[in-house]
Short mmCIF file of C-alpha atoms and ligand atoms in Angstrom, two decimals:
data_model
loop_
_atom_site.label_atom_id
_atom_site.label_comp_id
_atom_site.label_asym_id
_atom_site.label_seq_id
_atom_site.Cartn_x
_atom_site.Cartn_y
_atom_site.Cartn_z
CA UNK A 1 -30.14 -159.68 -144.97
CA UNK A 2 -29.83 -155.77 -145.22
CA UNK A 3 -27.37 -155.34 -142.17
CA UNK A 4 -24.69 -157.33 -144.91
CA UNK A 5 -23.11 -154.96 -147.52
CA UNK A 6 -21.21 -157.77 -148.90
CA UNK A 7 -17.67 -159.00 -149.11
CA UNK A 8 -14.20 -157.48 -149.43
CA UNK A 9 -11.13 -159.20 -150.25
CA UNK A 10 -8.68 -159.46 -147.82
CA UNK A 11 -5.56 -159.24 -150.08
CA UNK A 12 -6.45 -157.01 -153.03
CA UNK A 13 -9.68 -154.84 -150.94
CA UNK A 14 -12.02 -155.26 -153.66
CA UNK A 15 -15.61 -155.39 -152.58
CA UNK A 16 -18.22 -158.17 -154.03
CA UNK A 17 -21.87 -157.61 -153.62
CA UNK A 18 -23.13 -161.13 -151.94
CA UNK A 19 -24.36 -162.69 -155.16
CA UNK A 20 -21.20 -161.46 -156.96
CA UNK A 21 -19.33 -164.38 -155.35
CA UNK A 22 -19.89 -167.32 -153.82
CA UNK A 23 -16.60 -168.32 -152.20
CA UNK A 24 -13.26 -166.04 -152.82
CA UNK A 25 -11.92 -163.20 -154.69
CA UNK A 26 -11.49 -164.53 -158.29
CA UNK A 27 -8.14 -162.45 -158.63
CA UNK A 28 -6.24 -165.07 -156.79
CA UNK A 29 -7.55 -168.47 -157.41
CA UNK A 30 -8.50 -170.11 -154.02
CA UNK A 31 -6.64 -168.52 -151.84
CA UNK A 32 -8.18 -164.82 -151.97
CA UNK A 33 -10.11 -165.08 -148.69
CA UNK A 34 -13.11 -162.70 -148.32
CA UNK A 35 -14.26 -160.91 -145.18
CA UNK A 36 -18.01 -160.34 -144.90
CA UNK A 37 -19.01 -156.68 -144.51
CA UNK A 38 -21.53 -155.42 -142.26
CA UNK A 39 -23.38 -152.14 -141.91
CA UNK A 40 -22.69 -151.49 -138.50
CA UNK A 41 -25.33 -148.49 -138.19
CA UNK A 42 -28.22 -151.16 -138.69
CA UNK A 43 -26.52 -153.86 -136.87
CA UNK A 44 -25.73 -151.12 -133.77
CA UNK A 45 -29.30 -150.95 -133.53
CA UNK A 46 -30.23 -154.85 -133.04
CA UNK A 47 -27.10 -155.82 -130.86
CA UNK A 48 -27.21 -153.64 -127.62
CA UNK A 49 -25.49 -154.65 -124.67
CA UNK A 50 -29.23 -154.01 -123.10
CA UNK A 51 -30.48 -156.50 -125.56
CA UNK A 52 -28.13 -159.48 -124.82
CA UNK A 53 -28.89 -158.91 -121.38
CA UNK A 54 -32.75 -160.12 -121.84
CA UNK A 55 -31.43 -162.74 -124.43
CA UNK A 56 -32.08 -166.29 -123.36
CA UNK A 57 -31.11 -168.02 -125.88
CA UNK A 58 -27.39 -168.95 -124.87
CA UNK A 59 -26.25 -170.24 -128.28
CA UNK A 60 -24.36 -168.38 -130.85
CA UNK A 61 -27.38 -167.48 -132.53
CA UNK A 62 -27.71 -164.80 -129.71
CA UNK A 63 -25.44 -162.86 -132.04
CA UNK A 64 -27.59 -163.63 -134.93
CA UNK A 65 -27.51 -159.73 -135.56
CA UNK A 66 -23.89 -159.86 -136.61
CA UNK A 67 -24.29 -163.20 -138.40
CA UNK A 68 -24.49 -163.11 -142.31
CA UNK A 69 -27.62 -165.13 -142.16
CA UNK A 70 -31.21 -164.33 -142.81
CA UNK A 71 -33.13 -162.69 -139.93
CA UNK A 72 -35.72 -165.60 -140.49
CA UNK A 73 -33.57 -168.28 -140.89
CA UNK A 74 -34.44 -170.99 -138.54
CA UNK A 75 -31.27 -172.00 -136.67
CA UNK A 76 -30.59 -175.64 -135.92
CA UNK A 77 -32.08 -177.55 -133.20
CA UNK A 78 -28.52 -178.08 -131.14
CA UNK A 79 -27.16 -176.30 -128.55
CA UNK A 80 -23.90 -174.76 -130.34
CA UNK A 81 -21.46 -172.29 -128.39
CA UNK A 82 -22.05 -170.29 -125.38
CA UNK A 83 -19.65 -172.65 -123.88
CA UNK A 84 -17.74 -172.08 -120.74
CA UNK A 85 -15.53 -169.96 -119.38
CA UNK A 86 -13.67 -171.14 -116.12
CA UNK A 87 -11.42 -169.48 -113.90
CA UNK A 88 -9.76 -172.32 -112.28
CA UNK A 89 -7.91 -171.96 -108.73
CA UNK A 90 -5.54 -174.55 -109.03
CA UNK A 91 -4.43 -173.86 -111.93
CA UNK A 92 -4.41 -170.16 -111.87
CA UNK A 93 -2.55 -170.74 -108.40
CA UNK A 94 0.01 -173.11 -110.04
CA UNK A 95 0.74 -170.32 -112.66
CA UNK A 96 0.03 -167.53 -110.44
CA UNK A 97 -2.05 -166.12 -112.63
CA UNK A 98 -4.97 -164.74 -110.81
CA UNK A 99 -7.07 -163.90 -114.25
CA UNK A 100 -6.27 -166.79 -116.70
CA UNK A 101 -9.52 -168.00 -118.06
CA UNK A 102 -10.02 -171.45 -120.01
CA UNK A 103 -12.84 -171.14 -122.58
CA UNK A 104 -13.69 -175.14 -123.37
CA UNK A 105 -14.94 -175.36 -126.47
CA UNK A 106 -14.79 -179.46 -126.56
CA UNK A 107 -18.03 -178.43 -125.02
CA UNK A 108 -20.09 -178.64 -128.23
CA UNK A 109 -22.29 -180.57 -129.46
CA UNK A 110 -19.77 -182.35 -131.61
CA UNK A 111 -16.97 -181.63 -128.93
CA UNK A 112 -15.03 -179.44 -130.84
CA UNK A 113 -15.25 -175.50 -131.62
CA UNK A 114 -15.60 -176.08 -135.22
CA UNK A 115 -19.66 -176.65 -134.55
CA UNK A 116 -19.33 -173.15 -134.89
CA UNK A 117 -18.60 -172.39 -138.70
CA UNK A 118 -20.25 -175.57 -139.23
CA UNK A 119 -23.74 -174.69 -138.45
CA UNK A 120 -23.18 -171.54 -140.01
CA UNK A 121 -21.84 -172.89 -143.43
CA UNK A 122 -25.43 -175.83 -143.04
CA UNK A 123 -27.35 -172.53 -142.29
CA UNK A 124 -26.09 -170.75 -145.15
CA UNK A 125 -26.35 -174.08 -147.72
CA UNK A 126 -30.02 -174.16 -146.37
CA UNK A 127 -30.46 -170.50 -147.24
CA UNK A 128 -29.16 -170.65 -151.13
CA UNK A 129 -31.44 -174.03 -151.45
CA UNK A 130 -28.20 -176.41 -152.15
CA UNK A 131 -28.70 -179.97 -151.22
CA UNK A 132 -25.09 -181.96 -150.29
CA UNK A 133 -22.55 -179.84 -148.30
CA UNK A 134 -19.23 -180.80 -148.55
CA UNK A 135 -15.52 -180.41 -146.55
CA UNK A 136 -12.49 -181.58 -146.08
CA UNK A 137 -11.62 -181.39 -142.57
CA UNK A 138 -8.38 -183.25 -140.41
CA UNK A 139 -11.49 -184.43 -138.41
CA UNK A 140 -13.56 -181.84 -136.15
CA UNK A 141 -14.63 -179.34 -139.33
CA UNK A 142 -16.24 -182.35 -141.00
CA UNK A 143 -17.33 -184.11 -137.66
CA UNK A 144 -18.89 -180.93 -136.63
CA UNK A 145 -20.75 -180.61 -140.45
CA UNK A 146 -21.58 -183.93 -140.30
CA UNK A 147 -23.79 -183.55 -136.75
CA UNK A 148 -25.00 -180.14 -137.78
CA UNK A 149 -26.14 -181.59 -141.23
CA UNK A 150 -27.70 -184.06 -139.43
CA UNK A 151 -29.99 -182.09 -137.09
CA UNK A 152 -31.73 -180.92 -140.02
CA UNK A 153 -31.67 -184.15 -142.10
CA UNK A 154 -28.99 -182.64 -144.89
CA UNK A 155 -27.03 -184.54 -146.70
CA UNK A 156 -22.74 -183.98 -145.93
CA UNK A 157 -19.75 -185.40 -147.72
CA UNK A 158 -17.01 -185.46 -146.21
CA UNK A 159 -13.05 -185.84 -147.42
CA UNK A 160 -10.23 -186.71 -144.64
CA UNK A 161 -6.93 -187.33 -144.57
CA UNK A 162 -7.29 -191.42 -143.82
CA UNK A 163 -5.02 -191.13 -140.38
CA UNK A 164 -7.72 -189.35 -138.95
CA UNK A 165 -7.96 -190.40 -135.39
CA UNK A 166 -10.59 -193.25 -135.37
CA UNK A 167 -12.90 -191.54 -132.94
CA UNK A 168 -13.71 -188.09 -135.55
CA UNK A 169 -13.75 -190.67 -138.38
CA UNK A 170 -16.76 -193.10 -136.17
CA UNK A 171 -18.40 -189.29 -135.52
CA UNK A 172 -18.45 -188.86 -138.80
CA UNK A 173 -19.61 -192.29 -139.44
CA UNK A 174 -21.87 -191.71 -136.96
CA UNK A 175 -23.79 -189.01 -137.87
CA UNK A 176 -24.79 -190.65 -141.26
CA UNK A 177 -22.35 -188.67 -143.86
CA UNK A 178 -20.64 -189.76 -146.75
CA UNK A 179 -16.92 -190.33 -145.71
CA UNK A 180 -14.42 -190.29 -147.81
CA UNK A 181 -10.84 -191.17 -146.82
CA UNK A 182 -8.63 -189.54 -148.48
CA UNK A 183 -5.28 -191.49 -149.21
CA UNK A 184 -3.06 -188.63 -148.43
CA UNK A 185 -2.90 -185.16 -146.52
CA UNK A 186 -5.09 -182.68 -145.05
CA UNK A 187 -4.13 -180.79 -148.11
CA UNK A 188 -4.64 -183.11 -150.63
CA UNK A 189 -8.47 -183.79 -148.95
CA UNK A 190 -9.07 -180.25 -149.27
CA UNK A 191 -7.97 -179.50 -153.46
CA UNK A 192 -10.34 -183.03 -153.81
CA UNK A 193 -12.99 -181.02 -152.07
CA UNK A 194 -12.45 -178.35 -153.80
CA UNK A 195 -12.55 -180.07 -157.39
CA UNK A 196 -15.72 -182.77 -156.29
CA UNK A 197 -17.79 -179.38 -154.97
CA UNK A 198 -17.43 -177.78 -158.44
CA UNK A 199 -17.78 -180.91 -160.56
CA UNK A 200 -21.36 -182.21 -158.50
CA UNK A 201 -22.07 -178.66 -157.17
CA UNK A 202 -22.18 -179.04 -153.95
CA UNK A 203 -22.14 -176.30 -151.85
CA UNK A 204 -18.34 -176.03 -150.30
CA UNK A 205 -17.63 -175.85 -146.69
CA UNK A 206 -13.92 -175.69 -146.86
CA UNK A 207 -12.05 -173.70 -144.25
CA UNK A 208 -11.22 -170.23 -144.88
CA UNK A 209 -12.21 -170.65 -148.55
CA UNK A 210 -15.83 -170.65 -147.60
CA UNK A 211 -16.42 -166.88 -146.31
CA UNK A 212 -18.87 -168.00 -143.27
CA UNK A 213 -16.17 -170.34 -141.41
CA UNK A 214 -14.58 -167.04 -140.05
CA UNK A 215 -17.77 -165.42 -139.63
CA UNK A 216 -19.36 -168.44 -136.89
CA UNK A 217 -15.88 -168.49 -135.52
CA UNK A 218 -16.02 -165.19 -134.32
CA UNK A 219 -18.78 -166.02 -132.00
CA UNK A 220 -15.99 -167.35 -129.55
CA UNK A 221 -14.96 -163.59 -129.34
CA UNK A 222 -18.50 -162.37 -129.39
CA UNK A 223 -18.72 -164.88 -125.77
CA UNK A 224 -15.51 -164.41 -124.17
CA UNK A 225 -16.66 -160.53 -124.14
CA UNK A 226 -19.63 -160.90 -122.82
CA UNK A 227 -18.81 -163.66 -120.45
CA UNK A 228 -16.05 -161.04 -119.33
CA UNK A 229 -19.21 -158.15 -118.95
CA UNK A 230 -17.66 -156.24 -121.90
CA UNK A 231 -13.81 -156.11 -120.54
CA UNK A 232 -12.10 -157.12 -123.20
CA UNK A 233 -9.10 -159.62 -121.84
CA UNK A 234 -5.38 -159.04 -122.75
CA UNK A 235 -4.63 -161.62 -124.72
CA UNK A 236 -5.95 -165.01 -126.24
CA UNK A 237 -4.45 -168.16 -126.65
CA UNK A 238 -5.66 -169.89 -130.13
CA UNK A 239 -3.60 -172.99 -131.74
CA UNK A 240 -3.84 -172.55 -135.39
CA UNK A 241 -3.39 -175.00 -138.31
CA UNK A 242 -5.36 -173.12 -140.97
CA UNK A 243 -5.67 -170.82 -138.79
CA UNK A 244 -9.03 -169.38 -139.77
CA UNK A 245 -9.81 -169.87 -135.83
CA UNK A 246 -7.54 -167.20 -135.22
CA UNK A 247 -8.76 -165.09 -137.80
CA UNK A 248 -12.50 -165.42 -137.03
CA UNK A 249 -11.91 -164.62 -133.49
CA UNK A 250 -9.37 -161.36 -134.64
CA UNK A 251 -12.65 -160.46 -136.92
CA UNK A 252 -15.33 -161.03 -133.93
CA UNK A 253 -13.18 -158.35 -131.97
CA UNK A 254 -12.76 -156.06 -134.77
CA UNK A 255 -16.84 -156.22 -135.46
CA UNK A 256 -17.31 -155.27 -131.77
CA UNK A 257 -14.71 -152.95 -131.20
CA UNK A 258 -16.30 -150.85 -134.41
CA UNK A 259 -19.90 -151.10 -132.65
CA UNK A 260 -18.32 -149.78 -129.88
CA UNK A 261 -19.25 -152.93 -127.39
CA UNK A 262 -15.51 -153.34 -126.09
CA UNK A 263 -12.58 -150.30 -126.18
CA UNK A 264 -10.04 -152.59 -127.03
CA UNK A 265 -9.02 -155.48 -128.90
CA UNK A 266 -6.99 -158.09 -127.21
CA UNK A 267 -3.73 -159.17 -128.31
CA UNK A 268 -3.77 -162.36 -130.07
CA UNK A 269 -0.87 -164.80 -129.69
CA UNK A 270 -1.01 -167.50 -132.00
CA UNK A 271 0.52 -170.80 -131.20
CA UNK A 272 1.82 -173.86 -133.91
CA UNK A 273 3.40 -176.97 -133.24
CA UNK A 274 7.02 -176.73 -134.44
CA UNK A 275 6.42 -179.30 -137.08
CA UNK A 276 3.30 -177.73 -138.36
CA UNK A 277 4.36 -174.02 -138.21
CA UNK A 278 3.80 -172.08 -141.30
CA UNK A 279 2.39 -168.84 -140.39
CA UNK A 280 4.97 -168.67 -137.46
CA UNK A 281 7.45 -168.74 -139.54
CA UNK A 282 5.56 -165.81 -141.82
CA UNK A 283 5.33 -164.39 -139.01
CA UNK A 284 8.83 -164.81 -138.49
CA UNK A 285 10.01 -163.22 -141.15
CA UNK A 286 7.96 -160.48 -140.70
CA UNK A 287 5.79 -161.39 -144.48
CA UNK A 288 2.74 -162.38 -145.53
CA UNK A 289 4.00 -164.87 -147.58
CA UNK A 290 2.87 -168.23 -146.61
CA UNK A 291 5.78 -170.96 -147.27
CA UNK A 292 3.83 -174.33 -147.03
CA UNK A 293 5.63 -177.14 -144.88
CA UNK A 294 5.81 -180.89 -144.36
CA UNK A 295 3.55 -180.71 -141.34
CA UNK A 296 4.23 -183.22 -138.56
CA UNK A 297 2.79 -183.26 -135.83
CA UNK A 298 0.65 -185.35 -132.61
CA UNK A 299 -1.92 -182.48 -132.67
CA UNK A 300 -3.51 -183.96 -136.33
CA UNK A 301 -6.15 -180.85 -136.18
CA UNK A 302 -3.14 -178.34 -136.86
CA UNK A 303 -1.20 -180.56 -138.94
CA UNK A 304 -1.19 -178.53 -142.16
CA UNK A 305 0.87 -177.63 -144.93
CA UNK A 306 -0.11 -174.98 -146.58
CA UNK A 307 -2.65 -172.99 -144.35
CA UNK A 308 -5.75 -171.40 -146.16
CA UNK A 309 -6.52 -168.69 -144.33
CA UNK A 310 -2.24 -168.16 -143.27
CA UNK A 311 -2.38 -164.31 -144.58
CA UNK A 312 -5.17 -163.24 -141.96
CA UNK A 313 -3.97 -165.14 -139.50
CA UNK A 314 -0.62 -163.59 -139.52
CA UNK A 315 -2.32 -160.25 -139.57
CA UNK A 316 -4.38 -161.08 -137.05
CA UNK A 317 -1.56 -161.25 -134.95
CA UNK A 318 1.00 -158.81 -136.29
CA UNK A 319 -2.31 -156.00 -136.27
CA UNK A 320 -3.36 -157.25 -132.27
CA UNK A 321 0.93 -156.73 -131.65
CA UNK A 322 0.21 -160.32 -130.65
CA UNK A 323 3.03 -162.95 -131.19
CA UNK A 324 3.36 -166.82 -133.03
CA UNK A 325 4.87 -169.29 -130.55
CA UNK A 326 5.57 -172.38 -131.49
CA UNK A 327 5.19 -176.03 -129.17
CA UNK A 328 6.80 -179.35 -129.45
CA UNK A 329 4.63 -182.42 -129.34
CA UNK A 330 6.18 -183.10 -125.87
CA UNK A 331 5.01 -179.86 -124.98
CA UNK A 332 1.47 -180.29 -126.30
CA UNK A 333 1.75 -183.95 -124.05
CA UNK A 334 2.45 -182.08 -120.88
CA UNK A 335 -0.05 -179.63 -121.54
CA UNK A 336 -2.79 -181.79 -121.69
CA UNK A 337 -1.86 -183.20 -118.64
CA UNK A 338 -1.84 -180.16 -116.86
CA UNK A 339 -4.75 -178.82 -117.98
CA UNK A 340 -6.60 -182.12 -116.72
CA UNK A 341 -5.16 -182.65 -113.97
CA UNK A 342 -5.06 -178.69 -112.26
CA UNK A 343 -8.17 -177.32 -114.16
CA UNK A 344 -9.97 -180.88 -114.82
CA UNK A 345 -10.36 -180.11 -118.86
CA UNK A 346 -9.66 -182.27 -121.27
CA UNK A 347 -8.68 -181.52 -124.29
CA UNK A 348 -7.24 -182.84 -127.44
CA UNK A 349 -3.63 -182.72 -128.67
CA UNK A 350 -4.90 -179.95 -130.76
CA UNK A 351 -6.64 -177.86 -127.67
CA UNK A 352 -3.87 -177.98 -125.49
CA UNK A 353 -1.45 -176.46 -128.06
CA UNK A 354 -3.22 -173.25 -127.39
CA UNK A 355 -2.34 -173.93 -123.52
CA UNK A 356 1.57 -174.90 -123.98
CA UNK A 357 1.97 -171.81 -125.81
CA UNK A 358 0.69 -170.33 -122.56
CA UNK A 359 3.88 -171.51 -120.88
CA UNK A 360 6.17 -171.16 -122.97
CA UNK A 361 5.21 -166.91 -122.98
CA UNK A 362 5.60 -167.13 -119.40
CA UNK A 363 8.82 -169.17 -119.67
CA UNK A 364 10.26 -166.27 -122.17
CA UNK A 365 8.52 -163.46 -120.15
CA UNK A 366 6.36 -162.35 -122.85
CA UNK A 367 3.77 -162.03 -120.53
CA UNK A 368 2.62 -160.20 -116.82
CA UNK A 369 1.14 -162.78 -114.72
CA UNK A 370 -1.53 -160.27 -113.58
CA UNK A 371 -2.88 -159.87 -117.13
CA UNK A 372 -6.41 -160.88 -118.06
CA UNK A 373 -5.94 -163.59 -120.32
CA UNK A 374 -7.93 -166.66 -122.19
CA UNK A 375 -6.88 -169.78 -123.02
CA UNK A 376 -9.19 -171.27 -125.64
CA UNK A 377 -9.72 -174.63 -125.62
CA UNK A 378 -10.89 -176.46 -129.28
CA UNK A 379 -11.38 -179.78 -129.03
CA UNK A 380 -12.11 -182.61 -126.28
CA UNK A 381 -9.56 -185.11 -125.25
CA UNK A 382 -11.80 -187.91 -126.34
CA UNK A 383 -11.75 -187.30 -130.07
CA UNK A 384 -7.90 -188.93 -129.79
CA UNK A 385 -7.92 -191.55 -127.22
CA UNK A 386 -4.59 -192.62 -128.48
CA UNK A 387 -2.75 -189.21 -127.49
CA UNK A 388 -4.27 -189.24 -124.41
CA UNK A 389 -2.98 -192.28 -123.32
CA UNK A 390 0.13 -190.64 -124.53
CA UNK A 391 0.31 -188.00 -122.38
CA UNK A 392 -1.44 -190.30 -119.16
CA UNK A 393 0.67 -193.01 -119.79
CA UNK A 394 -1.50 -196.70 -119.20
CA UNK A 395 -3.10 -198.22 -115.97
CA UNK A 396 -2.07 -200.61 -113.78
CA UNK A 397 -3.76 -203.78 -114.02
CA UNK A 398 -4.19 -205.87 -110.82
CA UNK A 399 -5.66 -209.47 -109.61
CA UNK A 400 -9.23 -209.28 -108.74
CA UNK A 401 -7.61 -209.57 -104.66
CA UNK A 402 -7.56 -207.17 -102.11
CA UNK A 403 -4.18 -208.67 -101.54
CA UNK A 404 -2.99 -207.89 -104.74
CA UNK A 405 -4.03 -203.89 -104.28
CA UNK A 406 -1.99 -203.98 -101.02
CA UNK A 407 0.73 -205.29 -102.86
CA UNK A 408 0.80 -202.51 -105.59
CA UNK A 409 0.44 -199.67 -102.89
CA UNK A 410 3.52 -200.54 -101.12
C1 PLP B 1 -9.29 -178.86 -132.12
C2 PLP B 1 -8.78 -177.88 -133.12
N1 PLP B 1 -7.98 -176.90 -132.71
C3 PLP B 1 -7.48 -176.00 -133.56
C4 PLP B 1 -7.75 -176.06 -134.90
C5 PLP B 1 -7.14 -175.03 -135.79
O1 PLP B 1 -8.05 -174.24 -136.47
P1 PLP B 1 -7.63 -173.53 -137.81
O2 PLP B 1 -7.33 -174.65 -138.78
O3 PLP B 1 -8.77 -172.71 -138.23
O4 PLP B 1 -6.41 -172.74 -137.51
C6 PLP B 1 -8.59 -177.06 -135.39
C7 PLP B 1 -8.89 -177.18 -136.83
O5 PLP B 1 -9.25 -178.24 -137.31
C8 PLP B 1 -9.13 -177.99 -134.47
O6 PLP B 1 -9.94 -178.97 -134.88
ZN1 ZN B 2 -8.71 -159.92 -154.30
#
């Protein structure tokens, strides 16, 4: 792996060789998140714009160059990423917004973006020889570990909050791990991660405190680019909870804009639910000091309160002169009605977040309407049938007559 120099911490700046550390900077407990380091003059020379255009392989693995895995390492046998991204003319005529883009990532193999750190982190674990991977997830981070463990036959524990929608905990189920629901919070799940990983030594995929969760994350960037032939859009949409999402796409941007691929990097506009909206308040306040809160919220993959990777997500913002919005459930409701009904996506509660902040920077004229903007999508809307019905509201139910039909379409 001699394109990786190693890791630097991204409060205090120290660098770590790679086998100095395994997960964070040891000056701050678990919360000093590391960035990975690349040498960009050997990695300049194996990712060429020339290059991707011969690549086949439409995966995120097409990026393996700027991945901190092995050159040899196998990937898995799934299709992960290189999902799509639509221009839709409803929609966009709705909005009148002639260059909105939705990137739907519920279009994974696990139906959720998070297949992207996930195979990374089972890549990785495969790499250093360590048997049982482990998470805590709300749901899609240890549904997508859970499938990618699975394509190669590894063993996965993992520890959710127990009001998990039922459909990520039957994935999970599903896809033979060991689930453990945890009686309490997303936060809760992820300290018992934290403490079972060091007590059976099994290797930790936990969100932001595992460096490689950023680093397959950023592959979203890595696509919308090149889906966009190298014009960077404006801005990006991206609902955070932990909001390492945010912060692995701000780093995918950053690692292209310093090989010189795109001559910009896009504003990033980060969007909470109001009852789940720690780094907007950060934000806020104009600090990187992350206040935890009692997160509530319909959208249970942002529902978080403490995030783990808060201090790069802020900066990911505040350095893109981005902006935090924050969504009410209601909002998040109508948004996922909109997006299925005008642009035929469905997404969870989660997902559509990303889209309702969308409209509320057009309500507040944060935004041109000609801008060249993205709107990513995380999750599908079948992962939580419940909210769906929700926001669809339930079917009619009629008499097996055709009289009956006539009767309800009067
Ligand atoms: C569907 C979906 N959207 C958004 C997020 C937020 O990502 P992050 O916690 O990295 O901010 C998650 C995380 O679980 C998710 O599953
Ligand atoms: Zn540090």
């Amino acid at each position: 792996m001699d394109h990786v120099l190693g890791f630097r911490c991204s409060l205090c700046g120290q660098e770590y060789s790679l086998d100095e550390i395994e997960y964070v900077c040891p000056q701050h407990g678990d919360m000093g998140n590391v960035d990975v380091v690349y040498d960009f003059k050997k990695v300049g020379k194996r990712l060429t714009k020339r290059k991707l255009t011969g690549n086949h392989d439409y995966s995120i693995w097409r990026y393996r160059a700027l991945l901190p895995i092995e050159p040899d390492s196998p990937p898995l046998p799934l299709q992960i990423g290189w999902t799509p991204l639509y221009r839709s003319g409803r929609l966009n005529g709705m909005l009148k917004m002639p260059n909105l883009y939705i990137k739907d990532d519920g279009r994974n193999p696990t139906a959720s973006f998070k297949d992207r750190a996930s195979s990374v982190a089972v890549v990785k674990a495969r790499e250093l020889g360590r048997r049982v991977i482990t998470t805590a997830s709300t749901g899609n981070a240890g549904a997508a570990l859970a499938g990618m463990a699975a394509s190669i036959g590894q063993p996965a524990v993992i520890f959710a909050p127990e009001t998990a929608p039922e459909a990520k905990v039957a994935q999970l189920l599903m896809f033979g791990a060991q689930v453990l629901l945890v009686k309490g919070n997303y936060d809760q799940a992820f300290d018992l991660c934290l403490q079972a990983s060091r007590e059976f030594g099994w290797y930790c995929r936990n969100t932001g405190y595992n460096p490689f969760t950023a680093e397959g994350k950023k592959t979203a960037a890595l696509e919308i680019c090149e889906q966009l032939n190298w014009q960077a859009p404006d801005r990006i949409f991206i609902s955070v909870g932990d909001g390492n999402i945010i912060s692995g796409i701000h780093k995918g941007l950053k690692d292209l804009y310093a090989l010189g691929m795109i001559d910009k990097v896009p504003k990033l506009m980060g969007v909470q639910a109001v009852g789940s909206a720690a780094c907007a308040n950060a934000w806020r306040r104009h600090t990187e000091k992350i206040t935890p809160v009692a997160a509530q919220t319909i959208a249970d993959s942002i529902s978080v309160d403490l995030p783990r990777d808060g201090v790069r997500a802020v900066r990911a913002v505040t350095q893109t002169e981005g902006a935090f919005l924050t969504v009410s459930d209601d909002d998040i409701l109508d948004a996922m009605r909109v997006l299925a009904r005008e642009a035929a996506v469905f997404s969870e509660p989660a997902g559509a977040t990303a889209y309702a902040g969308l409209v509320k920077a057009l309500r507040r004229k944060l935004i041109d309407r000609n801008e060249t903007i993205v709107v990513l999508i995380t999750g599908n809307g079948l992962k939580d049938v419940k909210s769906a019905i929700k926001a669809a509201g339930q079917a009619l139910r009629v008499e097996p007559t055709l009289e009956a039909v006539k009767q309800l379409r009067r």
